[in-house]
PDB file of N, CA, C and O in Angstrom:
ATOM      1  N   UNK K   6     130.548 130.085 111.012  1.00 76.00           N
ATOM      2  CA  UNK K   6     129.614 130.364 109.943  1.00 76.00           C
ATOM      3  C   UNK K   6     130.268 131.325 108.956  1.00 76.00           C
ATOM      4  O   UNK K   6     130.859 132.315 109.354  1.00 76.00           O
ATOM      5  N   UNK K   7     130.133 131.013 107.674  1.00 79.00           N
ATOM      6  CA  UNK K   7     130.709 131.851 106.620  1.00 79.00           C
ATOM      7  C   UNK K   7     129.663 132.818 106.092  1.00 79.00           C
ATOM      8  O   UNK K   7     128.465 132.565 106.159  1.00 79.00           O
ATOM      9  N   UNK K   8     130.127 133.930 105.554  1.00 83.00           N
ATOM     10  CA  UNK K   8     129.241 134.941 104.979  1.00 83.00           C
ATOM     11  C   UNK K   8     129.737 135.301 103.589  1.00 83.00           C
ATOM     12  O   UNK K   8     130.949 135.439 103.377  1.00 83.00           O
ATOM     13  N   UNK K   9     128.823 135.446 102.650  1.00 82.00           N
ATOM     14  CA  UNK K   9     129.171 135.859 101.298  1.00 82.00           C
ATOM     15  C   UNK K   9     128.061 136.778 100.776  1.00 82.00           C
ATOM     16  O   UNK K   9     126.888 136.568 101.060  1.00 82.00           O
ATOM     17  N   UNK K  10     128.459 137.822 100.069  1.00 86.00           N
ATOM     18  CA  UNK K  10     127.506 138.743  99.454  1.00 86.00           C
ATOM     19  C   UNK K  10     127.029 138.121  98.149  1.00 86.00           C
ATOM     20  O   UNK K  10     127.836 137.691  97.335  1.00 86.00           O
ATOM     21  N   UNK K  11     125.712 138.043  97.958  1.00 90.00           N
ATOM     22  CA  UNK K  11     125.177 137.497  96.717  1.00 90.00           C
ATOM     23  C   UNK K  11     124.303 138.527  96.021  1.00 90.00           C
ATOM     24  O   UNK K  11     123.811 139.469  96.641  1.00 90.00           O
ATOM     25  N   UNK K  12     124.126 138.323  94.718  1.00 92.00           N
ATOM     26  CA  UNK K  12     123.228 139.142  93.917  1.00 92.00           C
ATOM     27  C   UNK K  12     122.156 138.231  93.349  1.00 92.00           C
ATOM     28  O   UNK K  12     122.457 137.130  92.886  1.00 92.00           O
ATOM     29  N   UNK K  13     120.918 138.693  93.392  1.00 95.00           N
ATOM     30  CA  UNK K  13     119.809 137.907  92.872  1.00 95.00           C
ATOM     31  C   UNK K  13     118.971 138.757  91.934  1.00 95.00           C
ATOM     32  O   UNK K  13     118.895 139.978  92.088  1.00 95.00           O
ATOM     33  N   UNK K  14     118.355 138.089  90.977  1.00 95.00           N
ATOM     34  CA  UNK K  14     117.408 138.742  90.060  1.00 95.00           C
ATOM     35  C   UNK K  14     116.032 138.157  90.330  1.00 95.00           C
ATOM     36  O   UNK K  14     115.905 136.963  90.615  1.00 95.00           O
ATOM     37  N   UNK K  15     115.014 138.984  90.269  1.00 96.00           N
ATOM     38  CA  UNK K  15     113.631 138.546  90.484  1.00 96.00           C
ATOM     39  C   UNK K  15     112.776 139.096  89.352  1.00 96.00           C
ATOM     40  O   UNK K  15     112.889 140.271  89.000  1.00 96.00           O
ATOM     41  N   UNK K  16     111.937 138.234  88.784  1.00 97.00           N
ATOM     42  CA  UNK K  16     111.031 138.677  87.732  1.00 97.00           C
ATOM     43  C   UNK K  16     109.755 137.848  87.807  1.00 97.00           C
ATOM     44  O   UNK K  16     109.719 136.799  88.431  1.00 97.00           O
ATOM     45  N   UNK K  17     108.710 138.352  87.155  1.00 97.00           N
ATOM     46  CA  UNK K  17     107.417 137.684  87.193  1.00 97.00           C
ATOM     47  C   UNK K  17     107.201 136.904  85.906  1.00 97.00           C
ATOM     48  O   UNK K  17     107.448 137.410  84.809  1.00 97.00           O
ATOM     49  N   UNK K  18     106.739 135.654  86.067  1.00 97.00           N
ATOM     50  CA  UNK K  18     106.380 134.797  84.939  1.00 97.00           C
ATOM     51  C   UNK K  18     104.976 134.285  85.212  1.00 97.00           C
ATOM     52  O   UNK K  18     104.771 133.508  86.143  1.00 97.00           O
ATOM     53  N   UNK K  19     104.019 134.755  84.440  1.00 97.00           N
ATOM     54  CA  UNK K  19     102.629 134.361  84.692  1.00 97.00           C
ATOM     55  C   UNK K  19     102.189 134.832  86.061  1.00 97.00           C
ATOM     56  O   UNK K  19     102.274 136.013  86.377  1.00 97.00           O
ATOM     57  N   UNK K  20     101.755 133.899  86.904  1.00 97.00           N
ATOM     58  CA  UNK K  20     101.282 134.228  88.250  1.00 97.00           C
ATOM     59  C   UNK K  20     102.359 134.106  89.319  1.00 97.00           C
ATOM     60  O   UNK K  20     102.082 134.297  90.500  1.00 97.00           O
ATOM     61  N   UNK K  21     103.583 133.742  88.926  1.00 98.00           N
ATOM     62  CA  UNK K  21     104.648 133.487  89.896  1.00 98.00           C
ATOM     63  C   UNK K  21     105.813 134.452  89.730  1.00 98.00           C
ATOM     64  O   UNK K  21     106.020 135.023  88.672  1.00 98.00           O
ATOM     65  N   UNK K  22     106.581 134.584  90.804  1.00 98.00           N
ATOM     66  CA  UNK K  22     107.831 135.324  90.774  1.00 98.00           C
ATOM     67  C   UNK K  22     108.973 134.316  90.797  1.00 98.00           C
ATOM     68  O   UNK K  22     108.925 133.342  91.558  1.00 98.00           O
ATOM     69  N   UNK K  23     109.976 134.540  89.971  1.00 98.00           N
ATOM     70  CA  UNK K  23     111.164 133.698  89.919  1.00 98.00           C
ATOM     71  C   UNK K  23     112.312 134.490  90.532  1.00 98.00           C
ATOM     72  O   UNK K  23     112.494 135.666  90.212  1.00 98.00           O
ATOM     73  N   UNK K  24     113.068 133.857  91.410  1.00 97.00           N
ATOM     74  CA  UNK K  24     114.254 134.470  92.011  1.00 97.00           C
ATOM     75  C   UNK K  24     115.454 133.597  91.656  1.00 97.00           C
ATOM     76  O   UNK K  24     115.422 132.389  91.868  1.00 97.00           O
ATOM     77  N   UNK K  25     116.473 134.219  91.084  1.00 97.00           N
ATOM     78  CA  UNK K  25     117.669 133.479  90.678  1.00 97.00           C
ATOM     79  C   UNK K  25     118.905 134.146  91.246  1.00 97.00           C
ATOM     80  O   UNK K  25     119.082 135.355  91.130  1.00 97.00           O
ATOM     81  N   UNK K  26     119.749 133.340  91.869  1.00 95.00           N
ATOM     82  CA  UNK K  26     121.031 133.831  92.363  1.00 95.00           C
ATOM     83  C   UNK K  26     121.973 133.962  91.175  1.00 95.00           C
ATOM     84  O   UNK K  26     122.080 133.050  90.351  1.00 95.00           O
ATOM     85  N   UNK K  27     122.646 135.072  91.051  1.00 94.00           N
ATOM     86  CA  UNK K  27     123.566 135.305  89.943  1.00 94.00           C
ATOM     87  C   UNK K  27     124.960 134.766  90.236  1.00 94.00           C
ATOM     88  O   UNK K  27     125.772 134.632  89.325  1.00 94.00           O
ATOM     89  N   UNK K  28     125.238 134.424  91.480  1.00 94.00           N
ATOM     90  CA  UNK K  28     126.570 133.980  91.879  1.00 94.00           C
ATOM     91  C   UNK K  28     126.764 132.472  91.803  1.00 94.00           C
ATOM     92  O   UNK K  28     127.882 131.996  91.678  1.00 94.00           O
ATOM     93  N   UNK K  29     125.666 131.712  91.919  1.00 94.00           N
ATOM     94  CA  UNK K  29     125.686 130.255  91.778  1.00 94.00           C
ATOM     95  C   UNK K  29     124.427 129.843  91.018  1.00 94.00           C
ATOM     96  O   UNK K  29     123.469 130.600  90.935  1.00 94.00           O
ATOM     97  N   UNK K  30     124.422 128.639  90.478  1.00 93.00           N
ATOM     98  CA  UNK K  30     123.301 128.157  89.669  1.00 93.00           C
ATOM     99  C   UNK K  30     122.165 127.648  90.555  1.00 93.00           C
ATOM    100  O   UNK K  30     121.901 126.444  90.617  1.00 93.00           O
ATOM    101  N   UNK K  31     121.485 128.574  91.244  1.00 96.00           N
ATOM    102  CA  UNK K  31     120.369 128.216  92.116  1.00 96.00           C
ATOM    103  C   UNK K  31     119.248 129.207  91.881  1.00 96.00           C
ATOM    104  O   UNK K  31     119.483 130.421  91.801  1.00 96.00           O
ATOM    105  N   UNK K  32     118.019 128.696  91.762  1.00 97.00           N
ATOM    106  CA  UNK K  32     116.859 129.564  91.611  1.00 97.00           C
ATOM    107  C   UNK K  32     115.672 128.942  92.332  1.00 97.00           C
ATOM    108  O   UNK K  32     115.698 127.776  92.714  1.00 97.00           O
ATOM    109  N   UNK K  33     114.621 129.732  92.506  1.00 98.00           N
ATOM    110  CA  UNK K  33     113.401 129.270  93.136  1.00 98.00           C
ATOM    111  C   UNK K  33     112.264 130.176  92.689  1.00 98.00           C
ATOM    112  O   UNK K  33     112.474 131.094  91.891  1.00 98.00           O
ATOM    113  N   UNK K  34     111.057 129.939  93.208  1.00 98.00           N
ATOM    114  CA  UNK K  34     109.919 130.768  92.830  1.00 98.00           C
ATOM    115  C   UNK K  34     108.934 130.848  93.980  1.00 98.00           C
ATOM    116  O   UNK K  34     109.041 130.132  94.965  1.00 98.00           O
ATOM    117  N   UNK K  35     107.948 131.737  93.835  1.00 98.00           N
ATOM    118  CA  UNK K  35     106.908 131.892  94.837  1.00 98.00           C
ATOM    119  C   UNK K  35     105.763 132.713  94.296  1.00 98.00           C
ATOM    120  O   UNK K  35     105.842 133.273  93.196  1.00 98.00           O
ATOM    121  N   UNK K  36     104.702 132.811  95.094  1.00 98.00           N
ATOM    122  CA  UNK K  36     103.525 133.577  94.693  1.00 98.00           C
ATOM    123  C   UNK K  36     103.766 135.083  94.763  1.00 98.00           C
ATOM    124  O   UNK K  36     103.080 135.850  94.095  1.00 98.00           O
ATOM    125  N   UNK K  37     104.722 135.503  95.606  1.00 98.00           N
ATOM    126  CA  UNK K  37     105.073 136.914  95.743  1.00 98.00           C
ATOM    127  C   UNK K  37     106.584 137.063  95.601  1.00 98.00           C
ATOM    128  O   UNK K  37     107.322 136.080  95.689  1.00 98.00           O
ATOM    129  N   UNK K  38     107.024 138.292  95.423  1.00 98.00           N
ATOM    130  CA  UNK K  38     108.457 138.561  95.326  1.00 98.00           C
ATOM    131  C   UNK K  38     109.169 138.129  96.612  1.00 98.00           C
ATOM    132  O   UNK K  38     110.197 137.456  96.563  1.00 98.00           O
ATOM    133  N   UNK K  39     108.598 138.484  97.754  1.00 98.00           N
ATOM    134  CA  UNK K  39     109.208 138.122  99.040  1.00 98.00           C
ATOM    135  C   UNK K  39     109.248 136.608  99.231  1.00 98.00           C
ATOM    136  O   UNK K  39     110.237 136.072  99.736  1.00 98.00           O
ATOM    137  N   UNK K  40     108.180 135.927  98.839  1.00 98.00           N
ATOM    138  CA  UNK K  40     108.161 134.471  98.972  1.00 98.00           C
ATOM    139  C   UNK K  40     109.213 133.832  98.068  1.00 98.00           C
ATOM    140  O   UNK K  40     109.901 132.885  98.468  1.00 98.00           O
ATOM    141  N   UNK K  41     109.361 134.349  96.852  1.00 98.00           N
ATOM    142  CA  UNK K  41     110.378 133.825  95.940  1.00 98.00           C
ATOM    143  C   UNK K  41     111.776 134.016  96.526  1.00 98.00           C
ATOM    144  O   UNK K  41     112.612 133.112  96.459  1.00 98.00           O
ATOM    145  N   UNK K  42     112.030 135.175  97.120  1.00 97.00           N
ATOM    146  CA  UNK K  42     113.341 135.435  97.725  1.00 97.00           C
ATOM    147  C   UNK K  42     113.571 134.572  98.963  1.00 97.00           C
ATOM    148  O   UNK K  42     114.676 134.074  99.180  1.00 97.00           O
ATOM    149  N   UNK K  43     112.528 134.359  99.767  1.00 98.00           N
ATOM    150  CA  UNK K  43     112.646 133.476 100.928  1.00 98.00           C
ATOM    151  C   UNK K  43     112.937 132.041 100.479  1.00 98.00           C
ATOM    152  O   UNK K  43     113.783 131.357 101.062  1.00 98.00           O
ATOM    153  N   UNK K  44     112.248 131.604  99.428  1.00 98.00           N
ATOM    154  CA  UNK K  44     112.473 130.257  98.906  1.00 98.00           C
ATOM    155  C   UNK K  44     113.866 130.126  98.305  1.00 98.00           C
ATOM    156  O   UNK K  44     114.503 129.070  98.410  1.00 98.00           O
ATOM    157  N   UNK K  45     114.361 131.192  97.687  1.00 97.00           N
ATOM    158  CA  UNK K  45     115.722 131.185  97.155  1.00 97.00           C
ATOM    159  C   UNK K  45     116.726 131.066  98.288  1.00 97.00           C
ATOM    160  O   UNK K  45     117.694 130.306  98.192  1.00 97.00           O
ATOM    161  N   UNK K  46     116.498 131.778  99.371  1.00 96.00           N
ATOM    162  CA  UNK K  46     117.383 131.703 100.537  1.00 96.00           C
ATOM    163  C   UNK K  46     117.464 130.260 101.043  1.00 96.00           C
ATOM    164  O   UNK K  46     118.546 129.740 101.313  1.00 96.00           O
ATOM    165  N   UNK K  47     116.309 129.612 101.150  1.00 97.00           N
ATOM    166  CA  UNK K  47     116.276 128.228 101.614  1.00 97.00           C
ATOM    167  C   UNK K  47     116.995 127.304 100.621  1.00 97.00           C
ATOM    168  O   UNK K  47     117.757 126.415 101.030  1.00 97.00           O
ATOM    169  N   UNK K  48     116.759 127.513  99.333  1.00 97.00           N
ATOM    170  CA  UNK K  48     117.425 126.693  98.315  1.00 97.00           C
ATOM    171  C   UNK K  48     118.942 126.877  98.365  1.00 97.00           C
ATOM    172  O   UNK K  48     119.692 125.910  98.209  1.00 97.00           O
ATOM    173  N   UNK K  49     119.399 128.105  98.588  1.00 95.00           N
ATOM    174  CA  UNK K  49     120.832 128.368  98.693  1.00 95.00           C
ATOM    175  C   UNK K  49     121.428 127.686  99.918  1.00 95.00           C
ATOM    176  O   UNK K  49     122.523 127.123  99.857  1.00 95.00           O
ATOM    177  N   UNK K  50     120.720 127.717 101.032  1.00 92.00           N
ATOM    178  CA  UNK K  50     121.200 127.058 102.243  1.00 92.00           C
ATOM    179  C   UNK K  50     121.339 125.553 102.013  1.00 92.00           C
ATOM    180  O   UNK K  50     122.335 124.946 102.413  1.00 92.00           O
ATOM    181  N   UNK K  51     120.362 124.940 101.343  1.00 93.00           N
ATOM    182  CA  UNK K  51     120.429 123.512 101.042  1.00 93.00           C
ATOM    183  C   UNK K  51     121.567 123.216 100.068  1.00 93.00           C
ATOM    184  O   UNK K  51     122.285 122.223 100.222  1.00 93.00           O
ATOM    185  N   UNK K  52     121.742 124.074  99.078  1.00 92.00           N
ATOM    186  CA  UNK K  52     122.827 123.913  98.113  1.00 92.00           C
ATOM    187  C   UNK K  52     124.184 123.950  98.816  1.00 92.00           C
ATOM    188  O   UNK K  52     125.051 123.126  98.555  1.00 92.00           O
ATOM    189  N   UNK K  53     124.350 124.898  99.729  1.00 90.00           N
ATOM    190  CA  UNK K  53     125.628 125.049 100.418  1.00 90.00           C
ATOM    191  C   UNK K  53     125.888 123.926 101.411  1.00 90.00           C
ATOM    192  O   UNK K  53     127.034 123.567 101.656  1.00 90.00           O
ATOM    193  N   UNK K  54     124.826 123.348 101.988  1.00 89.00           N
ATOM    194  CA  UNK K  54     124.993 122.208 102.880  1.00 89.00           C
ATOM    195  C   UNK K  54     125.611 121.021 102.146  1.00 89.00           C
ATOM    196  O   UNK K  54     126.373 120.254 102.725  1.00 89.00           O
ATOM    197  N   UNK K  55     125.266 120.866 100.870  1.00 83.00           N
ATOM    198  CA  UNK K  55     125.722 119.727 100.079  1.00 83.00           C
ATOM    199  C   UNK K  55     127.047 119.973  99.363  1.00 83.00           C
ATOM    200  O   UNK K  55     127.545 119.084  98.686  1.00 83.00           O
ATOM    201  N   UNK K  56     127.595 121.169  99.449  1.00 85.00           N
ATOM    202  CA  UNK K  56     128.840 121.505  98.765  1.00 85.00           C
ATOM    203  C   UNK K  56     129.854 122.052  99.756  1.00 85.00           C
ATOM    204  O   UNK K  56     129.697 123.164 100.249  1.00 85.00           O
ATOM    205  N   UNK K  57     130.891 121.270 100.016  1.00 82.00           N
ATOM    206  CA  UNK K  57     131.909 121.707 100.970  1.00 82.00           C
ATOM    207  C   UNK K  57     132.711 122.892 100.460  1.00 82.00           C
ATOM    208  O   UNK K  57     133.138 123.736 101.228  1.00 82.00           O
ATOM    209  N   UNK K  58     132.937 122.945  99.141  1.00 85.00           N
ATOM    210  CA  UNK K  58     133.747 124.006  98.546  1.00 85.00           C
ATOM    211  C   UNK K  58     133.003 124.641  97.370  1.00 85.00           C
ATOM    212  O   UNK K  58     133.385 124.464  96.214  1.00 85.00           O
ATOM    213  N   UNK K  59     131.928 125.377  97.670  1.00 84.00           N
ATOM    214  CA  UNK K  59     131.167 125.977  96.564  1.00 84.00           C
ATOM    215  C   UNK K  59     131.973 127.068  95.872  1.00 84.00           C
ATOM    216  O   UNK K  59     132.797 127.748  96.494  1.00 84.00           O
ATOM    217  N   UNK K  60     131.748 127.199  94.573  1.00 87.00           N
ATOM    218  CA  UNK K  60     132.404 128.253  93.804  1.00 87.00           C
ATOM    219  C   UNK K  60     131.379 129.352  93.529  1.00 87.00           C
ATOM    220  O   UNK K  60     130.314 129.094  92.990  1.00 87.00           O
ATOM    221  N   UNK K  61     131.723 130.561  93.921  1.00 90.00           N
ATOM    222  CA  UNK K  61     130.867 131.706  93.707  1.00 90.00           C
ATOM    223  C   UNK K  61     131.456 132.583  92.612  1.00 90.00           C
ATOM    224  O   UNK K  61     132.655 132.856  92.618  1.00 90.00           O
ATOM    225  N   UNK K  62     130.623 133.025  91.704  1.00 90.00           N
ATOM    226  CA  UNK K  62     131.023 134.022  90.722  1.00 90.00           C
ATOM    227  C   UNK K  62     130.837 135.382  91.382  1.00 90.00           C
ATOM    228  O   UNK K  62     129.743 135.698  91.871  1.00 90.00           O
ATOM    229  N   UNK K  63     131.888 136.167  91.448  1.00 89.00           N
ATOM    230  CA  UNK K  63     131.810 137.494  92.070  1.00 89.00           C
ATOM    231  C   UNK K  63     131.265 138.482  91.042  1.00 89.00           C
ATOM    232  O   UNK K  63     131.780 138.598  89.927  1.00 89.00           O
ATOM    233  N   UNK K  64     130.199 139.173  91.422  1.00 86.00           N
ATOM    234  CA  UNK K  64     129.564 140.160  90.547  1.00 86.00           C
ATOM    235  C   UNK K  64     129.563 141.481  91.296  1.00 86.00           C
ATOM    236  O   UNK K  64     128.841 141.647  92.270  1.00 86.00           O
ATOM    237  N   UNK K  65     130.397 142.429  90.841  1.00 86.00           N
ATOM    238  CA  UNK K  65     130.510 143.705  91.544  1.00 86.00           C
ATOM    239  C   UNK K  65     129.341 144.645  91.265  1.00 86.00           C
ATOM    240  O   UNK K  65     128.734 145.172  92.174  1.00 86.00           O
ATOM    241  N   UNK K  66     129.046 144.861  90.010  1.00 85.00           N
ATOM    242  CA  UNK K  66     127.999 145.820  89.652  1.00 85.00           C
ATOM    243  C   UNK K  66     127.112 145.216  88.573  1.00 85.00           C
ATOM    244  O   UNK K  66     127.295 145.476  87.382  1.00 85.00           O
ATOM    245  N   UNK K  67     126.116 144.409  88.966  1.00 85.00           N
ATOM    246  CA  UNK K  67     125.257 143.802  87.955  1.00 85.00           C
ATOM    247  C   UNK K  67     124.441 144.860  87.218  1.00 85.00           C
ATOM    248  O   UNK K  67     124.088 145.893  87.793  1.00 85.00           O
ATOM    249  N   UNK K  68     124.190 144.604  85.972  1.00 88.00           N
ATOM    250  CA  UNK K  68     123.436 145.543  85.142  1.00 88.00           C
ATOM    251  C   UNK K  68     122.525 144.735  84.227  1.00 88.00           C
ATOM    252  O   UNK K  68     122.947 143.736  83.642  1.00 88.00           O
ATOM    253  N   UNK K  69     121.280 145.136  84.116  1.00 87.00           N
ATOM    254  CA  UNK K  69     120.348 144.503  83.184  1.00 87.00           C
ATOM    255  C   UNK K  69     120.524 145.185  81.837  1.00 87.00           C
ATOM    256  O   UNK K  69     120.416 146.407  81.724  1.00 87.00           O
ATOM    257  N   UNK K  70     120.822 144.388  80.831  1.00 91.00           N
ATOM    258  CA  UNK K  70     121.047 144.917  79.487  1.00 91.00           C
ATOM    259  C   UNK K  70     120.107 144.211  78.529  1.00 91.00           C
ATOM    260  O   UNK K  70     120.097 142.971  78.447  1.00 91.00           O
ATOM    261  N   UNK K  71     119.294 144.957  77.835  1.00 93.00           N
ATOM    262  CA  UNK K  71     118.382 144.393  76.849  1.00 93.00           C
ATOM    263  C   UNK K  71     119.022 144.394  75.474  1.00 93.00           C
ATOM    264  O   UNK K  71     119.849 145.232  75.156  1.00 93.00           O
ATOM    265  N   UNK K  72     118.667 143.404  74.690  1.00 94.00           N
ATOM    266  CA  UNK K  72     119.149 143.341  73.321  1.00 94.00           C
ATOM    267  C   UNK K  72     118.117 142.611  72.470  1.00 94.00           C
ATOM    268  O   UNK K  72     117.218 141.959  72.993  1.00 94.00           O
ATOM    269  N   UNK K  73     118.272 142.709  71.172  1.00 95.00           N
ATOM    270  CA  UNK K  73     117.382 142.026  70.232  1.00 95.00           C
ATOM    271  C   UNK K  73     118.144 140.868  69.625  1.00 95.00           C
ATOM    272  O   UNK K  73     119.258 141.038  69.125  1.00 95.00           O
ATOM    273  N   UNK K  74     117.553 139.697  69.669  1.00 92.00           N
ATOM    274  CA  UNK K  74     118.160 138.493  69.146  1.00 92.00           C
ATOM    275  C   UNK K  74     117.374 138.038  67.934  1.00 92.00           C
ATOM    276  O   UNK K  74     116.156 137.881  67.999  1.00 92.00           O
ATOM    277  N   UNK K  75     118.044 137.856  66.802  1.00 94.00           N
ATOM    278  CA  UNK K  75     117.387 137.342  65.599  1.00 94.00           C
ATOM    279  C   UNK K  75     117.780 135.878  65.447  1.00 94.00           C
ATOM    280  O   UNK K  75     118.946 135.517  65.614  1.00 94.00           O
ATOM    281  N   UNK K  76     116.794 135.030  65.206  1.00 92.00           N
ATOM    282  CA  UNK K  76     117.072 133.615  65.028  1.00 92.00           C
ATOM    283  C   UNK K  76     116.075 132.999  64.053  1.00 92.00           C
ATOM    284  O   UNK K  76     115.031 133.570  63.796  1.00 92.00           O
ATOM    285  N   UNK K  77     116.429 131.857  63.525  1.00 87.00           N
ATOM    286  CA  UNK K  77     115.577 131.186  62.537  1.00 87.00           C
ATOM    287  C   UNK K  77     114.725 130.121  63.194  1.00 87.00           C
ATOM    288  O   UNK K  77     115.044 129.550  64.160  1.00 87.00           O
TER     289      UNK K  77
END
């Protein structure tokens, strides 16, 4: 069994929590933060089952940075 450290972001949208892995393109949601993270764990396990050689983006120190975007 392989082990890898992952980073995830969780935020609330309406009545749901969204959990997104920052190391691979996988996300999930749930009614609570814990449920969203549990669902993300399951989604990641399924993703890894289908990928023999997954590529992980290594993120040492994630930081949330806000900015203002102007668009037409």
